[in-house]
């Protein structure tokens, strides 16, 4: 290795490799030593690989777009951009496997690579102007997510205690395991991309099911823990590559036959990771490739819960004090009251609180466009099963793993085993009264914002009933605005109960699953 500091005047930096080989390659790498050379010519930064022989072909790499990943202490892979013909169509199907003589030389090469890459990117960032350079545009992720939200998001998922919370959700983890292992035919010999890999557990499941290779893409610091966990399972580790970065930005050496991910947040869409899942589909998945999960459904039904309504309303009573250390707080009572009712409630509730069968909104992950997730508008229509006070709208979700062998659902429905997602309820600050058979209409409108969540606009109305109802008309209307990013985590567990023979949980929507599979004609 030529020891040259990377300074202003440096034009050449050479490393000796044990070997290198192009991917995909069926032949073993040459045992003869090779050379990796960084250089600058006419202001352009270059990276070249060649064997130590005069007749050896030189492999050129555009370092400004290349990616370098560690596969082991002395083994790495460099993924580079190539072109097809004169059309200059970008392709990332070429990878170069590098083997170093020692771990120290591997580290030195990685350090030099980052320095030279930074230099190349700076040179291509834009034309030199009097006051500097043109700033490069933000990535797709950065352009729609505020920096503070992204920082907190990746910090949260970069901690083992939060990964443990998800791993200990045995409904979640067990369903994923069963969906993968029971559908081995979808994984055997296939290339898999794990989108937002977290601890790497889904990558390990895919490898257990016989995947040819798994690329575990994780943007947070959890990528380092995932690497450790995977390395601790050596029989699987040789078929898994951890790539630290956002799916919107990283490049892969080959296309995937199947994507696997856990992109669901509260109410399915919170955290807006579904968009990254869809972007990964468009960037990495082969045509007609499979996605685990395949579809998601948001279920909604009106509910009546006097205890919950009083609990939330009573929180604002603090602001009704007229002599709080000599201060009258009552001028802020109205704002505080509305503030508490702007928080969706996250907890587990008894499905008998629902006052009508649920309706559902389906999102097909294999075909939905990213932009369609920016705004979700769902019309509401229910028939009240009895006379009661409706306090708001209850919501939950489920997802389908549409395997070739087994179709498996993961549900967060009330009455089912509780998951770490629980259920969500939007409470109306002004409840509405309904009679049995009366129609409840409204709108559930979600608009994405740059804090990786949604603003929810809910309107519920009780329509006329009885004689003359067919002429239409609204008796009562109540509307509220909620921030899905700031829920009230109540986390109470419903009391255990037993269904009587003539009482069925019509709200859960399980009977709709077979009909849905037929309707969407999932392959």
XYZ file of C-alpha atoms in Angstrom:
523
model
C 0.000 0.000 0.000
C 1.385 3.376 -0.984
C 1.221 5.654 2.067
C 0.238 9.046 0.704
C -1.844 11.591 2.622
C -4.972 12.732 0.845
C -4.170 16.399 0.527
C -4.634 19.215 -1.907
C -1.815 18.037 -4.178
C -2.424 14.281 -4.069
C -2.925 12.770 -7.510
C -2.413 9.042 -6.847
C -3.213 6.541 -4.082
C -2.628 2.812 -4.587
C -3.623 -0.271 -2.547
C -2.520 -3.872 -2.981
C -5.387 -6.397 -2.805
C -5.295 -10.136 -2.335
C -7.834 -10.411 -5.196
C -10.921 -8.913 -6.768
C -13.698 -10.386 -8.920
C -16.754 -9.083 -10.745
C -20.272 -10.057 -9.691
C -22.149 -12.054 -10.677
C -19.357 -14.542 -11.335
C -19.384 -18.325 -11.345
C -15.588 -18.533 -11.292
C -13.369 -18.250 -8.237
C -11.326 -15.074 -7.816
C -7.752 -15.150 -9.028
C -5.114 -15.957 -6.433
C -2.706 -13.440 -7.944
C -2.489 -10.081 -6.221
C -4.343 -7.082 -7.570
C -4.214 -3.321 -7.344
C -6.822 -0.683 -6.497
C -5.813 2.799 -7.565
C -7.379 6.162 -6.771
C -6.268 8.997 -9.028
C -7.130 12.476 -10.228
C -6.810 13.397 -13.898
C -7.922 16.732 -15.328
C -9.892 17.388 -12.163
C -11.794 14.085 -12.380
C -11.494 11.519 -9.554
C -11.146 7.888 -10.662
C -10.972 4.426 -9.116
C -9.474 1.522 -11.075
C -8.925 -2.166 -10.345
C -6.542 -4.481 -12.204
C -4.481 -7.621 -11.672
C -0.695 -7.240 -11.309
C 0.061 -8.267 -14.867
C 0.710 -6.226 -17.981
C -2.126 -7.818 -19.990
C -4.734 -7.490 -17.235
C -7.952 -5.666 -18.082
C -8.565 -2.498 -16.087
C -11.954 -2.127 -14.374
C -13.051 1.515 -14.074
C -15.426 2.699 -11.337
C -17.266 6.019 -11.047
C -16.436 6.683 -7.406
C -18.920 9.570 -7.113
C -21.838 7.118 -7.422
C -20.186 3.927 -6.110
C -21.067 2.272 -2.802
C -18.667 0.242 -0.622
C -19.877 -2.337 1.927
C -18.051 -4.631 4.331
C -18.834 -8.355 4.028
C -16.248 -9.399 6.606
C -12.945 -8.358 8.221
C -11.002 -8.673 4.933
C -13.821 -8.869 2.383
C -15.884 -6.036 0.895
C -18.090 -5.387 -2.114
C -18.006 -2.268 -4.275
C -21.220 -1.560 -6.163
C -20.712 0.710 -9.122
C -22.827 2.431 -11.713
C -22.445 1.329 -15.304
C -24.201 2.278 -18.546
C -25.922 0.419 -21.351
C -24.980 1.428 -24.863
C -25.124 5.035 -25.951
C -28.369 5.705 -24.105
C -26.476 5.959 -20.820
C -29.179 4.087 -18.954
C -28.087 3.766 -15.350
C -27.614 0.229 -14.068
C -26.354 -1.003 -10.712
C -26.124 -4.671 -11.602
C -22.301 -4.699 -11.411
C -20.566 -5.463 -8.157
C -16.877 -6.027 -7.424
C -15.821 -8.301 -4.567
C -12.595 -7.203 -2.891
C -10.327 -9.331 -0.685
C -7.622 -7.644 1.375
C -4.484 -9.129 2.880
C -5.170 -7.853 6.400
C -7.998 -6.244 8.341
C -5.912 -3.065 8.764
C -5.521 -2.742 4.993
C -9.275 -3.212 4.610
C -9.945 -0.396 7.075
C -7.413 1.856 5.362
C -9.036 1.274 1.969
C -12.516 2.034 3.331
C -11.210 5.259 4.882
C -9.535 6.295 1.642
C -12.641 5.397 -0.348
C -14.793 7.760 1.724
C -12.246 10.570 1.386
C -11.886 10.207 -2.365
C -15.648 9.796 -2.794
C -16.254 13.008 -0.842
C -13.758 14.751 -3.060
C -15.480 13.419 -6.197
C -18.956 14.399 -4.990
C -17.779 17.892 -4.098
C -16.290 18.258 -7.575
C -19.547 17.246 -9.254
C -21.913 19.092 -6.893
C -22.207 21.982 -9.302
C -20.404 24.657 -11.197
C -17.889 26.755 -9.292
C -19.360 30.165 -8.591
C -17.862 33.281 -7.110
C -19.294 32.500 -3.670
C -19.043 28.729 -3.764
C -20.734 25.807 -5.497
C -24.258 24.940 -6.454
C -25.764 22.855 -3.646
C -26.838 19.350 -4.634
C -30.524 18.565 -4.359
C -31.853 16.652 -1.356
C -32.776 12.989 -1.585
C -36.441 12.083 -1.899
C -36.605 11.158 1.784
C -34.954 14.380 2.968
C -37.159 16.533 0.739
C -40.381 15.410 2.431
C -39.256 14.790 6.024
C -38.061 17.533 8.359
C -34.557 16.925 9.696
C -35.553 16.966 13.393
C -38.216 14.300 12.849
C -35.842 12.070 10.879
C -33.153 12.425 13.556
C -35.530 11.376 16.351
C -36.988 8.582 14.204
C -33.631 6.961 13.442
C -32.441 7.545 17.011
C -35.511 5.702 18.345
C -35.109 2.692 16.077
C -31.362 2.659 16.626
C -31.821 1.509 20.250
C -31.981 -2.144 21.237
C -34.675 -1.617 23.883
C -37.156 -0.494 21.204
C -36.190 -3.373 18.921
C -36.723 -5.696 21.883
C -40.218 -4.276 22.363
C -41.070 -5.266 18.789
C -39.347 -8.648 18.971
C -41.300 -9.445 22.143
C -44.545 -8.784 20.309
C -44.957 -12.497 19.642
C -48.082 -12.000 17.538
C -46.078 -9.779 15.199
C -42.835 -11.748 15.169
C -44.508 -15.154 15.159
C -46.770 -14.221 12.253
C -43.814 -13.000 10.194
C -41.886 -16.191 10.971
C -44.814 -18.402 10.003
C -45.503 -16.404 6.837
C -41.894 -16.838 5.700
C -41.226 -20.431 6.747
C -44.600 -21.721 5.500
C -43.845 -20.161 2.107
C -40.346 -21.510 1.565
C -41.070 -21.909 -2.143
C -41.150 -18.114 -2.438
C -37.702 -17.772 -0.804
C -35.603 -20.785 -1.841
C -32.877 -19.642 -4.213
C -34.292 -16.092 -4.395
C -32.757 -12.675 -3.797
C -34.485 -10.843 -0.933
C -34.363 -7.209 0.181
C -35.318 -6.478 3.799
C -36.599 -2.889 3.795
C -35.863 -1.154 7.115
C -34.235 -4.284 8.519
C -33.942 -3.091 12.131
C -32.346 -5.884 14.166
C -32.138 -8.061 11.043
C -34.598 -10.654 12.342
C -36.621 -10.777 9.109
C -33.421 -11.170 7.087
C -32.510 -14.148 9.255
C -35.987 -15.624 8.721
C -35.574 -15.247 4.952
C -32.172 -16.931 5.084
C -33.669 -19.751 7.165
C -36.270 -20.202 4.440
C -33.514 -20.756 1.876
C -32.968 -17.334 0.302
C -30.004 -17.192 -2.078
C -28.991 -13.806 -0.692
C -30.594 -11.164 1.533
C -29.767 -7.462 1.467
C -30.719 -5.972 4.849
C -31.148 -2.215 4.352
C -31.265 -0.176 7.570
C -30.688 3.573 7.901
C -30.327 3.853 11.693
C -27.429 2.876 13.946
C -29.272 -0.415 14.434
C -27.472 -1.550 11.255
C -24.368 -2.170 13.364
C -26.303 -4.301 15.847
C -27.927 -6.166 12.965
C -24.456 -6.942 11.617
C -23.448 -8.348 15.009
C -26.625 -10.419 15.333
C -26.251 -11.825 11.834
C -22.542 -12.550 12.336
C -23.536 -14.474 15.477
C -25.465 -16.858 13.230
C -22.642 -17.920 10.874
C -24.641 -20.564 9.022
C -26.944 -17.788 7.782
C -24.591 -14.797 7.796
C -22.783 -15.776 4.592
C -26.034 -15.154 2.679
C -26.904 -11.793 4.288
C -25.382 -8.390 3.528
C -26.220 -5.472 5.839
C -26.343 -2.142 4.036
C -26.552 1.008 6.120
C -28.565 3.690 4.367
C -32.019 4.774 3.254
C -33.790 2.734 0.580
C -34.286 6.008 -1.277
C -30.501 6.411 -1.604
C -28.618 3.090 -1.466
C -27.744 1.035 -4.533
C -27.851 -2.750 -4.763
C -25.812 -5.052 -7.040
C -28.888 -6.971 -8.230
C -32.667 -6.894 -8.346
C -34.787 -8.620 -5.709
C -37.267 -11.416 -6.282
C -39.054 -10.615 -3.043
C -39.262 -7.714 -0.590
C -39.872 -8.244 3.097
C -40.490 -5.448 5.555
C -42.356 -4.363 8.667
C -43.455 -0.904 7.484
C -46.613 -0.621 9.586
C -47.071 2.098 12.157
C -50.030 3.071 14.325
C -53.136 3.038 12.114
C -50.936 1.307 9.490
C -49.654 4.574 7.970
C -48.009 6.416 10.897
C -44.265 7.083 10.409
C -44.838 7.058 6.622
C -42.608 4.028 6.114
C -45.128 2.579 3.680
C -43.833 5.154 1.213
C -40.288 3.822 1.602
C -41.647 0.290 1.104
C -43.263 1.389 -2.168
C -40.095 3.207 -3.273
C -38.080 0.038 -2.576
C -40.584 -1.870 -4.727
C -40.084 0.512 -7.636
C -36.283 0.584 -7.283
C -35.359 -2.986 -6.412
C -38.142 -5.488 -7.129
C -38.263 -7.490 -10.357
C -41.544 -7.328 -12.329
C -44.195 -9.485 -10.643
C -41.922 -9.975 -7.639
C -43.540 -10.722 -4.289
C -43.984 -8.406 -1.323
C -44.335 -9.574 2.293
C -46.722 -8.048 3.389
C -48.766 -7.758 0.205
C -51.778 -5.632 1.152
C -52.974 -3.684 4.181
C -56.473 -2.781 5.360
C -57.599 -0.017 7.697
C -60.827 -0.937 9.504
C -63.168 1.644 11.059
C -66.348 1.563 13.130
C -68.176 4.032 15.424
C -67.898 3.318 19.145
C -69.590 4.292 22.402
C -67.408 4.586 25.520
C -68.685 6.986 28.162
C -65.814 6.226 30.542
C -63.164 7.145 27.969
C -64.966 10.342 26.993
C -65.228 11.495 30.619
C -61.583 10.548 31.276
C -60.337 12.728 28.422
C -62.718 15.610 29.153
C -61.708 15.652 32.825
C -58.070 16.265 31.930
C -58.976 19.834 31.038
C -60.626 20.539 34.410
C -57.298 21.798 35.727
C -57.807 24.907 33.577
C -61.135 25.730 35.231
C -59.392 26.948 38.386
C -60.136 30.585 39.095
C -57.569 30.996 41.852
C -54.436 29.040 41.007
C -51.880 30.813 43.220
C -53.895 33.948 42.637
C -54.180 33.401 38.864
C -57.421 32.757 36.925
C -56.730 29.930 34.442
C -60.199 29.685 32.922
C -59.352 31.667 29.778
C -57.325 28.670 28.567
C -59.912 26.013 29.406
C -61.450 25.910 25.912
C -58.065 25.551 24.227
C -56.997 22.824 26.649
C -60.287 20.952 26.127
C -59.828 20.971 22.350
C -56.158 20.035 22.761
C -56.945 16.858 24.656
C -59.547 15.888 22.066
C -56.990 16.359 19.277
C -55.060 13.339 20.546
C -56.049 9.937 19.135
C -56.229 7.345 21.906
C -54.024 4.252 21.565
C -55.160 1.321 23.698
C -56.887 -2.054 23.537
C -60.662 -2.014 23.907
C -63.554 -4.431 24.117
C -65.093 -4.889 20.630
C -68.559 -4.826 22.227
C -68.099 -1.045 22.439
C -68.549 -0.839 18.654
C -72.038 0.195 17.577
C -72.014 -1.119 13.995
C -70.115 -3.495 11.704
C -66.794 -2.105 10.459
C -65.929 -0.853 7.011
C -62.427 -1.124 5.535
C -60.051 0.722 3.221
C -57.575 -1.460 1.308
C -54.055 -0.485 0.229
C -52.416 -2.862 -2.253
C -48.680 -2.484 -1.682
C -47.885 -4.133 -5.029
C -49.620 -1.444 -7.062
C -50.230 1.686 -4.941
C -48.316 4.770 -6.033
C -46.233 6.618 -3.470
C -48.169 9.845 -4.098
C -51.455 8.087 -3.270
C -50.223 7.736 0.313
C -49.798 11.491 0.739
C -53.560 11.947 1.179
C -56.073 9.238 2.068
C -59.777 10.098 1.936
C -62.283 7.520 3.209
C -66.062 8.100 3.100
C -67.902 6.703 6.120
C -71.264 4.972 6.176
C -72.579 2.818 9.038
C -75.937 1.567 10.344
C -76.268 1.860 14.141
C -77.062 -1.440 15.833
C -78.764 0.261 18.800
C -79.668 3.543 20.439
C -76.608 5.094 22.076
C -74.230 8.023 22.214
C -71.474 7.742 19.587
C -68.213 9.070 21.000
C -66.056 8.697 17.907
C -64.422 6.341 15.426
C -62.404 3.246 16.332
C -59.687 2.087 13.928
C -57.348 -0.877 13.523
C -55.544 -2.603 10.671
C -54.411 -5.921 9.300
C -51.947 -7.014 6.620
C -51.860 -10.043 4.325
C -48.798 -12.115 3.456
C -49.903 -13.552 0.141
C -47.544 -16.514 -0.089
C -47.646 -19.086 -2.861
C -48.302 -21.864 -0.340
C -50.090 -20.165 2.566
C -51.937 -16.869 2.928
C -51.435 -15.522 6.425
C -52.974 -12.442 8.083
C -51.536 -10.293 10.852
C -54.376 -8.456 12.583
C -54.554 -5.779 15.273
C -58.337 -6.085 15.642
C -60.074 -5.624 19.014
C -60.814 -9.008 20.537
C -57.733 -10.545 18.895
C -54.437 -11.084 20.762
C -53.039 -7.640 21.538
C -50.034 -6.367 19.570
C -47.685 -3.431 20.265
C -49.803 -1.423 17.795
C -52.947 -1.831 19.966
C -55.969 -0.054 18.407
C -56.670 3.631 17.839
C -59.750 5.725 18.632
C -60.557 9.258 17.511
C -62.880 10.860 20.086
C -65.400 13.526 19.119
C -65.401 16.495 21.479
C -69.165 16.649 20.838
C -70.696 13.141 20.722
C -73.735 12.397 18.539
C -76.879 10.476 19.473
C -78.199 7.660 17.290
C -81.138 5.224 17.246
C -81.122 1.605 16.095
C -81.118 1.461 12.292
C -80.036 5.072 11.907
C -77.361 5.789 9.302
C -74.089 7.364 10.423
C -72.177 9.067 7.651
C -69.003 11.117 7.492
C -65.475 11.410 6.252
C -62.105 10.185 7.506
C -59.471 12.300 5.779
C -55.738 11.830 6.412
C -53.143 14.287 5.094
C -49.427 13.489 5.416
C -47.078 16.037 6.984
C -43.288 16.317 7.145
C -43.046 15.037 10.726
C -43.527 11.520 9.287
C -47.158 11.276 10.236
C -50.650 12.494 9.344
C -53.198 15.086 10.296
C -56.629 13.450 10.578
C -59.853 15.315 9.825
C -62.901 13.397 11.069
C -66.532 14.297 10.506
C -69.417 12.098 11.693
C -73.116 12.825 11.165
C -76.359 11.170 12.140
C -78.813 11.136 9.247
C -82.594 11.365 9.548
C -84.391 8.132 10.310
C -87.932 6.818 10.389
C -90.692 8.274 8.208
C -89.260 10.601 5.563
C -85.668 9.421 6.051
C -85.406 8.640 2.350
C -85.569 12.375 1.703
C -82.179 12.770 3.370
C -81.060 15.382 5.830
C -78.620 15.546 8.744
C -79.748 15.731 12.358
C -76.370 16.132 14.052
C -72.775 16.665 12.920
C -69.537 16.631 14.883
C -66.020 17.261 13.581
C -62.524 17.053 15.058
C -58.923 17.408 13.944
C -56.265 14.985 15.234
C -52.481 14.694 15.012
C -51.529 11.057 14.547
C -47.978 11.956 15.613
C -49.153 12.912 19.131
C -51.477 10.179 20.451
C -52.567 9.535 24.021
C -51.055 6.162 24.913
C -53.672 4.837 27.294
C -52.600 1.198 26.915
C -55.412 -0.220 29.031
C -56.311 -3.851 28.479
C -59.953 -4.902 28.009
C -61.477 -7.259 30.546
C -61.610 -10.906 29.536
C -65.001 -12.166 28.446
C -66.598 -15.087 26.602
C -68.825 -14.833 23.553
C -72.251 -16.396 23.912
C -73.396 -18.706 21.115
C -75.763 -16.102 19.662
C -73.263 -13.232 19.983
C -70.637 -12.985 17.262
C -67.874 -10.361 16.939
C -69.222 -9.012 13.651
C -66.934 -6.018 14.005
C -63.693 -7.909 13.516
C -64.060 -8.266 9.792
C -62.427 -11.714 9.521
C -65.283 -12.952 7.366
C -64.345 -10.343 4.783
C -60.916 -11.888 4.174
C -61.979 -14.624 1.766
C -64.145 -12.194 -0.209
C -61.300 -9.686 -0.362
C -58.863 -12.284 -1.696
C -61.308 -13.038 -4.486
C -62.007 -9.375 -5.212
C -58.394 -8.275 -5.552
C -57.435 -11.546 -7.284
C -54.057 -11.738 -5.644
C -51.694 -14.066 -7.458
